[in-house]
Amino acid sequence: MRIYLDYNATSPPLPEVIQAMARVLADVPGNASSVHAFGQAAKAVIDDARSEVAALIGAEPTEVVFTGGGTEADNLALRGAADALEPTGRRHLVTTGIEHEAVLNTVKVLERRGWRATVLSTGASGVLSADALRNVITPETGIVSVMHANNEVGTIQPIAELAAIARAAGALFHADAVQSVGKIPVSVKTLGADMVALSAHKFGGPKGVGALWIRRGVRLQPQQTGGRHERSRRAGTENVPGIAGMGVAARYATASLGDADRIGPLRDRLEREILARVPGTALNGDPASRVPNTTNISFDGIEAESLLIALDLEGVAVSTGSACSSGTLEPSHVLRAMNLPSPRARNSLRFSLGRATTEAEIDFVVEVLPTLAHRLRQIGRSAVAVR
Ligand code: PLP
């Protein structure tokens, strides 16, 4: 049995997405910028997809810019806004320590070119308080960037409240919604942000395609120069099959948000059973304000990578930290930014469920996990004794 519980790393593409992409690759060979019928057919595919993506987040299609994924969308938001803001003298940026590297490393680049960055801690709950932002925002603040849902612990940030604080101070607000879109309803109107990043492969679409929603009237400097694609906001011949795939995934995500009613209880059962059956376990992050598919649990005295490998040998795929940093034994930067002690940050596993997760899979995991954890603790103890 192969059990995939790593949907936050990526979600396998929907069969309908694969079919649509294959059809577009085979039947729509034109360049969307061409005037002839081939070009117009490609343009129509992109227009349809743009409408589907806009509908998923309650936006206007003209406000959606397709990118090469979530990382590029975050880069375009932060670098594009920074370029546009620099002449105004506002060079202070506020973000959180639990953001994805796509944001954190872009902020570091901005710091190297003279921006001042305030990186807020969320505390152990993994949820940023509005007061934490209020206390640091100044008339120099140009950008506030806070993710909607966290990729490791799943916590949901109070974006509407935070965005209102930014707006009152005259700063732009960017929300990385890569991990919330497709898992919970996301409406750009309710969020009140100025820019929102999303990524197709997190909700059943293809990898390497994403979008940045940019509120009408917000000025961003394009980061890729070239032709006038995407209304001159992102140059380069469009990835028509990928965009088509994202459109289909968006349509299914809009229709299947109700699946959260099935996934939430499955996640809750997985979590409850692990916490009850495996001694020395604890839940990381706020249990209430989080997406329904994610749980992050620490296992006292067990190196998370060892447990990940032991589970993998049983056919169960989970993750430690974010996918981008797996393979290293660095404790998760998210858990550290939540002020969890280093050993706990090193002992934590993320389980993220998705549309194909079944009751039987959860049964299997809660059955094997206590034995694996026990065995690893025994090995750990005998290793210490040998030393
Ligand atoms: N932002 C968050 C919160 C993510 O979880 C990820 C991917 O894991 C990204 C951004 C990057 O998205 P992409 O993989 O499409 O570049």
Short mmCIF file of C-alpha atoms and ligand atoms in Angstrom, two decimals:
data_model
loop_
_atom_site.label_atom_id
_atom_site.label_comp_id
_atom_site.label_asym_id
_atom_site.label_seq_id
_atom_site.Cartn_x
_atom_site.Cartn_y
_atom_site.Cartn_z
CA MET A 1 0.00 0.00 0.00
CA ARG A 2 1.31 3.48 -0.91
CA ILE A 3 -0.15 6.28 1.17
CA TYR A 4 0.44 9.88 0.21
CA LEU A 5 0.12 12.31 3.12
CA ASP A 6 2.23 15.12 1.68
CA TYR A 7 -0.34 17.27 -0.13
CA ASN A 8 1.23 20.47 1.17
CA ALA A 9 4.42 19.63 -0.74
CA THR A 10 2.42 19.01 -3.86
CA SER A 11 -0.93 17.52 -4.79
CA PRO A 12 -1.02 14.95 -7.59
CA PRO A 13 -2.62 16.53 -10.67
CA LEU A 14 -6.30 15.77 -11.21
CA PRO A 15 -7.03 13.38 -14.11
CA GLU A 16 -9.13 16.16 -15.70
CA VAL A 17 -6.09 18.47 -15.51
CA ILE A 18 -3.86 15.92 -17.23
CA GLN A 19 -6.45 15.41 -19.99
CA ALA A 20 -6.92 19.13 -20.55
CA MET A 21 -3.17 19.73 -20.71
CA ALA A 22 -2.63 16.88 -23.15
CA ARG A 23 -5.44 18.19 -25.32
CA VAL A 24 -4.03 21.72 -25.35
CA LEU A 25 -0.51 20.47 -26.07
CA ALA A 26 -1.79 18.43 -29.02
CA ASP A 27 -4.53 20.65 -30.40
CA VAL A 28 -3.62 24.24 -29.49
CA PRO A 29 -0.12 24.82 -30.84
CA GLY A 30 -0.40 28.57 -31.42
CA ASN A 31 1.32 31.48 -29.67
CA ALA A 32 -1.30 33.46 -27.77
CA SER A 33 0.19 36.72 -29.08
CA SER A 34 -0.38 35.76 -32.74
CA VAL A 35 -3.22 37.42 -34.62
CA HIS A 36 -4.21 34.37 -36.68
CA ALA A 37 -6.66 31.66 -35.68
CA PHE A 38 -3.96 29.48 -34.06
CA GLY A 39 -2.98 32.36 -31.83
CA GLN A 40 -6.54 33.26 -30.99
CA ALA A 41 -7.28 29.67 -29.98
CA ALA A 42 -4.35 29.78 -27.54
CA LYS A 43 -5.51 33.16 -26.25
CA ALA A 44 -9.00 31.76 -25.68
CA VAL A 45 -7.53 28.91 -23.58
CA ILE A 46 -5.67 31.44 -21.43
CA ASP A 47 -8.73 33.69 -21.11
CA ASP A 48 -10.87 30.77 -19.93
CA ALA A 49 -8.25 29.73 -17.39
CA ARG A 50 -7.93 33.31 -16.15
CA SER A 51 -11.68 33.45 -15.55
CA GLU A 52 -11.59 30.15 -13.62
CA VAL A 53 -8.69 31.28 -11.43
CA ALA A 54 -10.37 34.64 -10.84
CA ALA A 55 -13.61 32.88 -9.87
CA LEU A 56 -11.75 30.68 -7.37
CA ILE A 57 -10.53 33.74 -5.44
CA GLY A 58 -13.43 36.12 -6.11
CA ALA A 59 -11.36 38.41 -8.32
CA GLU A 60 -11.67 40.15 -11.67
CA PRO A 61 -9.90 38.21 -14.46
CA THR A 62 -7.92 41.30 -15.51
CA GLU A 63 -6.31 41.37 -12.04
CA VAL A 64 -4.81 37.88 -12.43
CA VAL A 65 -1.24 37.58 -13.75
CA PHE A 66 -0.03 34.08 -14.58
CA THR A 67 3.48 33.25 -13.36
CA GLY A 68 5.83 30.29 -13.29
CA GLY A 69 4.57 29.21 -9.85
CA GLY A 70 4.11 30.44 -6.29
CA THR A 71 7.75 31.40 -5.81
CA GLU A 72 7.67 33.65 -8.84
CA ALA A 73 4.37 35.17 -7.73
CA ASP A 74 5.89 36.05 -4.32
CA ASN A 75 8.97 37.48 -6.04
CA LEU A 76 6.90 39.57 -8.41
CA ALA A 77 4.81 40.90 -5.54
CA LEU A 78 7.70 41.86 -3.26
CA ARG A 79 10.30 42.94 -5.79
CA GLY A 80 7.72 44.58 -8.03
CA ALA A 81 6.21 46.56 -5.15
CA ALA A 82 9.64 47.43 -3.76
CA ASP A 83 10.78 48.81 -7.13
CA ALA A 84 7.63 50.88 -7.44
CA LEU A 85 7.85 52.17 -3.85
CA GLU A 86 11.52 53.09 -3.68
CA PRO A 87 11.10 56.61 -5.12
CA THR A 88 8.61 57.37 -2.30
CA GLY A 89 11.25 56.69 0.38
CA ARG A 90 9.17 53.98 2.05
CA ARG A 91 11.77 51.27 2.52
CA HIS A 92 10.56 49.35 5.51
CA LEU A 93 9.02 45.90 5.15
CA VAL A 94 7.26 43.78 7.77
CA THR A 95 6.89 40.02 7.50
CA THR A 96 6.86 36.95 9.75
CA GLY A 97 9.47 34.32 10.50
CA ILE A 98 7.09 31.53 9.44
CA GLU A 99 6.88 32.62 5.78
CA HIS A 100 8.02 30.34 2.97
CA GLU A 101 11.58 30.84 1.69
CA ALA A 102 10.08 32.41 -1.44
CA VAL A 103 9.23 35.39 0.77
CA LEU A 104 12.01 35.21 3.38
CA ASN A 105 14.86 34.99 0.89
CA THR A 106 13.35 37.74 -1.27
CA VAL A 107 13.17 39.95 1.82
CA LYS A 108 16.89 39.26 2.40
CA VAL A 109 17.63 40.48 -1.13
CA LEU A 110 15.67 43.67 -0.45
CA GLU A 111 17.60 44.16 2.80
CA ARG A 112 20.86 43.95 0.88
CA ARG A 113 19.69 46.83 -1.27
CA GLY A 114 18.83 49.07 1.63
CA TRP A 115 15.40 48.00 2.85
CA ARG A 116 14.86 47.61 6.57
CA ALA A 117 12.98 44.43 7.41
CA THR A 118 11.12 43.57 10.58
CA VAL A 119 10.55 39.82 10.85
CA LEU A 120 7.87 39.14 13.46
CA SER A 121 7.54 36.02 15.55
CA THR A 122 4.11 34.45 15.81
CA GLY A 123 4.84 32.80 19.14
CA ALA A 124 4.00 29.15 19.77
CA SER A 125 0.48 29.43 18.34
CA GLY A 126 1.80 30.08 14.83
CA VAL A 127 -0.78 32.86 14.45
CA LEU A 128 0.38 36.47 14.19
CA SER A 129 -1.39 38.91 16.50
CA ALA A 130 -2.66 42.17 15.08
CA ASP A 131 -0.90 44.01 17.92
CA ALA A 132 2.46 42.59 16.88
CA LEU A 133 2.01 44.30 13.49
CA ARG A 134 0.55 47.49 15.00
CA ASN A 135 3.62 47.84 17.23
CA VAL A 136 6.15 47.88 14.39
CA ILE A 137 4.37 49.56 11.48
CA THR A 138 5.61 53.09 10.78
CA PRO A 139 5.03 55.79 8.14
CA GLU A 140 8.12 54.35 6.39
CA THR A 141 6.54 50.91 6.03
CA GLY A 142 5.98 50.23 2.34
CA ILE A 143 5.10 46.53 2.33
CA VAL A 144 3.59 44.06 4.78
CA SER A 145 3.83 40.43 3.67
CA VAL A 146 2.04 37.76 5.70
CA MET A 147 1.09 34.32 4.47
CA HIS A 148 -2.53 33.22 4.62
CA ALA A 149 -1.98 29.58 5.67
CA ASN A 150 1.34 28.18 6.79
CA ASN A 151 2.75 25.24 4.85
CA GLU A 152 4.14 23.34 7.86
CA VAL A 153 1.65 23.79 10.67
CA GLY A 154 -1.32 24.96 8.61
CA THR A 155 -2.16 27.94 10.81
CA ILE A 156 -4.35 30.62 9.25
CA GLN A 157 -3.42 34.26 9.77
CA PRO A 158 -6.02 36.99 10.40
CA ILE A 159 -5.27 38.57 7.01
CA ALA A 160 -8.27 40.92 6.88
CA GLU A 161 -7.32 42.47 10.22
CA LEU A 162 -3.63 42.70 9.34
CA ALA A 163 -4.32 44.13 5.87
CA ALA A 164 -6.53 46.82 7.40
CA ILE A 165 -3.65 47.89 9.67
CA ALA A 166 -1.32 48.05 6.67
CA ARG A 167 -3.84 50.05 4.64
CA ALA A 168 -4.37 52.55 7.45
CA ALA A 169 -0.59 53.10 7.50
CA GLY A 170 -0.44 53.52 3.71
CA ALA A 171 1.51 50.28 3.16
CA LEU A 172 0.83 47.60 0.54
CA PHE A 173 -0.19 44.17 1.80
CA HIS A 174 0.92 40.92 0.15
CA ALA A 175 -0.63 37.61 1.18
CA ASP A 176 1.02 34.36 0.15
CA ALA A 177 -2.10 32.21 -0.21
CA VAL A 178 -0.30 29.25 -1.81
CA GLN A 179 -1.35 26.92 1.01
CA SER A 180 -4.89 28.19 1.56
CA VAL A 181 -6.28 28.35 -1.98
CA GLY A 182 -8.10 25.11 -2.70
CA LYS A 183 -8.19 24.12 0.98
CA ILE A 184 -10.48 26.81 2.38
CA PRO A 185 -12.58 29.48 0.65
CA VAL A 186 -10.35 32.41 -0.31
CA SER A 187 -11.86 35.70 -1.43
CA VAL A 188 -9.52 38.53 -2.27
CA LYS A 189 -12.29 40.95 -1.33
CA THR A 190 -12.59 39.51 2.18
CA LEU A 191 -8.83 39.30 2.63
CA GLY A 192 -8.45 42.98 1.81
CA ALA A 193 -4.89 42.46 0.55
CA ASP A 194 -3.30 44.24 -2.43
CA MET A 195 -1.52 41.20 -3.81
CA VAL A 196 -2.22 37.48 -3.38
CA ALA A 197 0.04 34.64 -4.57
CA LEU A 198 -1.20 31.21 -5.56
CA SER A 199 0.30 28.06 -7.04
CA ALA A 200 -1.47 25.50 -9.26
CA HIS A 201 0.29 22.36 -8.00
CA LYS A 202 -1.02 22.85 -4.47
CA PHE A 203 -4.61 22.33 -5.62
CA GLY A 204 -4.49 19.60 -8.25
CA GLY A 205 -2.89 21.60 -11.06
CA PRO A 206 0.51 21.29 -12.73
CA LYS A 207 3.84 22.31 -11.20
CA GLY A 208 5.56 25.43 -12.48
CA VAL A 209 2.39 27.50 -12.95
CA GLY A 210 0.97 30.03 -10.54
CA ALA A 211 -0.62 33.42 -10.41
CA LEU A 212 -0.37 36.73 -8.67
CA TRP A 213 -3.57 38.63 -8.05
CA ILE A 214 -2.87 42.35 -8.13
CA ARG A 215 -5.61 44.69 -6.98
CA ARG A 216 -6.54 47.13 -9.74
CA GLY A 217 -4.60 50.37 -9.30
CA VAL A 218 -1.66 48.83 -7.40
CA ARG A 219 1.61 49.70 -9.12
CA LEU A 220 4.19 46.96 -9.54
CA GLN A 221 7.37 47.07 -11.55
CA PRO A 222 7.54 44.00 -13.83
CA GLN A 223 10.45 41.74 -12.93
CA GLN A 224 10.78 40.05 -16.28
CA THR A 225 11.28 42.41 -19.17
CA GLY A 226 10.37 41.56 -22.72
CA GLY A 227 7.10 41.58 -24.63
CA ARG A 228 3.75 42.87 -23.46
CA HIS A 229 2.41 39.59 -22.18
CA GLU A 230 0.10 39.57 -19.19
CA ARG A 231 -0.73 43.26 -19.74
CA SER A 232 2.97 44.09 -19.54
CA ARG A 233 3.23 42.70 -16.02
CA ARG A 234 5.05 39.44 -16.83
CA ALA A 235 6.89 39.12 -20.12
CA GLY A 236 7.37 35.80 -21.89
CA THR A 237 5.32 33.53 -24.14
CA GLU A 238 2.67 31.99 -21.93
CA ASN A 239 2.78 28.37 -20.82
CA VAL A 240 -0.56 27.62 -22.50
CA PRO A 241 -0.91 23.94 -21.46
CA GLY A 242 0.16 24.71 -17.90
CA ILE A 243 -2.21 27.65 -17.64
CA ALA A 244 -5.02 25.49 -19.06
CA GLY A 245 -4.24 22.91 -16.37
CA MET A 246 -4.35 25.57 -13.67
CA GLY A 247 -7.72 26.74 -14.98
CA VAL A 248 -9.21 23.26 -14.78
CA ALA A 249 -7.74 22.73 -11.30
CA ALA A 250 -9.24 26.06 -10.23
CA ARG A 251 -12.66 25.02 -11.54
CA TYR A 252 -12.51 21.75 -9.58
CA ALA A 253 -11.19 23.52 -6.49
CA THR A 254 -14.09 25.97 -6.60
CA ALA A 255 -16.53 23.07 -6.83
CA SER A 256 -14.85 20.77 -4.29
CA LEU A 257 -14.15 23.06 -1.34
CA GLY A 258 -16.84 21.07 0.47
CA ASP A 259 -14.33 18.20 0.58
CA ALA A 260 -12.95 19.97 3.66
CA ASP A 261 -15.95 18.51 5.51
CA ARG A 262 -14.56 15.05 4.80
CA ILE A 263 -10.84 15.81 5.16
CA GLY A 264 -11.10 17.79 8.42
CA PRO A 265 -12.54 14.89 10.46
CA LEU A 266 -10.01 12.48 8.90
CA ARG A 267 -7.16 14.78 9.91
CA ASP A 268 -8.65 15.16 13.39
CA ARG A 269 -8.85 11.41 13.82
CA LEU A 270 -5.27 10.89 12.63
CA GLU A 271 -4.07 13.55 15.07
CA ARG A 272 -6.17 12.33 18.00
CA GLU A 273 -5.04 8.74 17.56
CA ILE A 274 -1.35 9.62 17.23
CA LEU A 275 -1.45 11.84 20.31
CA ALA A 276 -3.27 9.11 22.26
CA ARG A 277 -1.31 6.07 21.09
CA VAL A 278 2.25 7.40 20.87
CA PRO A 279 3.67 8.61 24.18
CA GLY A 280 5.72 11.83 24.16
CA THR A 281 3.87 13.47 21.29
CA ALA A 282 2.57 17.04 21.06
CA LEU A 283 0.72 19.10 18.50
CA ASN A 284 2.49 22.12 17.01
CA GLY A 285 0.54 25.28 16.25
CA ASP A 286 -2.92 26.54 16.97
CA PRO A 287 -5.45 23.68 16.90
CA ALA A 288 -8.34 25.94 15.89
CA SER A 289 -7.15 28.49 13.34
CA ARG A 290 -5.71 26.22 10.67
CA VAL A 291 -6.47 24.58 7.32
CA PRO A 292 -8.39 21.29 7.66
CA ASN A 293 -5.84 19.01 5.98
CA THR A 294 -2.68 19.62 8.01
CA THR A 295 -1.30 18.41 11.32
CA ASN A 296 2.21 18.85 12.65
CA ILE A 297 3.26 16.65 15.55
CA SER A 298 6.50 16.39 17.50
CA PHE A 299 7.77 13.02 18.75
CA ASP A 300 10.01 13.40 21.83
CA GLY A 301 13.43 11.87 21.43
CA ILE A 302 12.98 10.87 17.78
CA GLU A 303 14.85 12.48 14.90
CA ALA A 304 12.01 13.32 12.51
CA GLU A 305 14.03 12.29 9.46
CA SER A 306 14.39 8.75 10.89
CA LEU A 307 10.66 8.48 11.45
CA LEU A 308 10.02 9.85 7.96
CA ILE A 309 12.24 7.15 6.47
CA ALA A 310 10.68 4.43 8.64
CA LEU A 311 7.22 5.52 7.46
CA ASP A 312 8.41 5.65 3.87
CA LEU A 313 9.55 2.03 4.15
CA GLU A 314 5.98 1.23 5.20
CA GLY A 315 4.75 3.07 2.10
CA VAL A 316 3.64 6.23 3.90
CA ALA A 317 4.84 9.61 2.57
CA VAL A 318 4.98 12.50 5.05
CA SER A 319 7.40 15.36 5.50
CA THR A 320 9.63 17.25 7.89
CA GLY A 321 9.93 21.00 7.57
CA SER A 322 9.14 22.31 4.13
CA ALA A 323 9.83 20.23 1.04
CA CYS A 324 12.44 22.69 -0.11
CA SER A 325 14.61 22.13 2.97
CA SER A 326 14.15 18.38 3.38
CA GLY A 327 17.34 16.40 3.01
CA THR A 328 18.99 18.68 5.55
CA LEU A 329 18.85 18.11 9.27
CA GLU A 330 18.33 21.78 10.02
CA PRO A 331 15.38 22.20 12.36
CA SER A 332 12.40 23.73 10.63
CA HIS A 333 12.66 27.54 10.42
CA VAL A 334 8.89 27.75 10.91
CA LEU A 335 8.91 25.88 14.21
CA ARG A 336 11.92 27.89 15.35
CA ALA A 337 10.15 31.13 14.45
CA MET A 338 7.30 29.87 16.65
CA ASN A 339 9.89 29.77 19.48
CA LEU A 340 9.72 25.99 19.85
CA PRO A 341 12.92 24.60 21.38
CA SER A 342 15.36 23.25 18.78
CA PRO A 343 14.94 19.55 19.72
CA ARG A 344 11.18 19.82 19.32
CA ALA A 345 11.61 21.57 15.97
CA ARG A 346 13.85 18.68 14.93
CA ASN A 347 11.41 16.02 16.13
CA SER A 348 8.37 17.14 14.17
CA LEU A 349 6.53 15.59 11.27
CA ARG A 350 3.92 17.12 9.00
CA PHE A 351 1.01 15.04 7.78
CA SER A 352 -1.01 16.74 5.04
CA LEU A 353 -4.10 15.05 3.67
CA GLY A 354 -5.88 15.54 0.36
CA ARG A 355 -8.67 14.53 -1.93
CA ALA A 356 -7.57 10.88 -2.29
CA THR A 357 -6.97 10.23 1.42
CA THR A 358 -9.17 7.44 2.78
CA GLU A 359 -10.27 6.16 6.20
CA ALA A 360 -8.34 2.94 5.55
CA GLU A 361 -5.13 4.89 4.98
CA ILE A 362 -5.53 6.76 8.25
CA ASP A 363 -6.24 3.42 10.02
CA PHE A 364 -3.00 2.02 8.62
CA VAL A 365 -0.91 5.00 9.72
CA VAL A 366 -2.23 5.04 13.28
CA GLU A 367 -1.65 1.29 13.42
CA VAL A 368 2.04 1.30 12.35
CA LEU A 369 3.19 4.57 13.90
CA PRO A 370 3.30 3.50 17.60
CA THR A 371 5.52 0.51 16.78
CA LEU A 372 7.85 2.57 14.58
CA ALA A 373 8.17 5.30 17.20
CA HIS A 374 8.84 2.73 19.93
CA ARG A 375 11.49 0.98 17.82
CA LEU A 376 13.27 4.25 16.96
CA ARG A 377 13.32 5.27 20.61
CA GLN A 378 14.86 1.93 21.55
CA ILE A 379 17.51 2.28 18.85
CA GLY A 380 18.19 5.82 20.07
CA ARG A 381 18.60 4.57 23.64
CA SER A 382 20.95 1.72 22.69
CA ALA A 383 23.01 4.10 20.51
CA VAL A 384 23.46 6.35 23.55
CA ALA A 385 24.38 3.32 25.68
CA VAL A 386 27.04 2.19 23.16
CA ARG A 387 28.59 5.66 23.12
N1 PLP B 1 4.55 29.76 -0.59
C1 PLP B 1 4.19 28.73 0.18
C2 PLP B 1 3.48 29.00 1.46
C3 PLP B 1 4.47 27.43 -0.20
O1 PLP B 1 4.11 26.40 0.59
C4 PLP B 1 5.16 27.22 -1.42
C5 PLP B 1 5.54 25.84 -1.84
O2 PLP B 1 5.74 24.96 -1.04
C6 PLP B 1 5.50 28.32 -2.20
C7 PLP B 1 5.18 29.58 -1.75
C8 PLP B 1 6.22 28.17 -3.51
O3 PLP B 1 5.33 27.75 -4.52
P1 PLP B 1 5.91 27.00 -5.82
O4 PLP B 1 6.25 25.60 -5.38
O5 PLP B 1 4.78 27.02 -6.78
O6 PLP B 1 7.07 27.77 -6.30
#
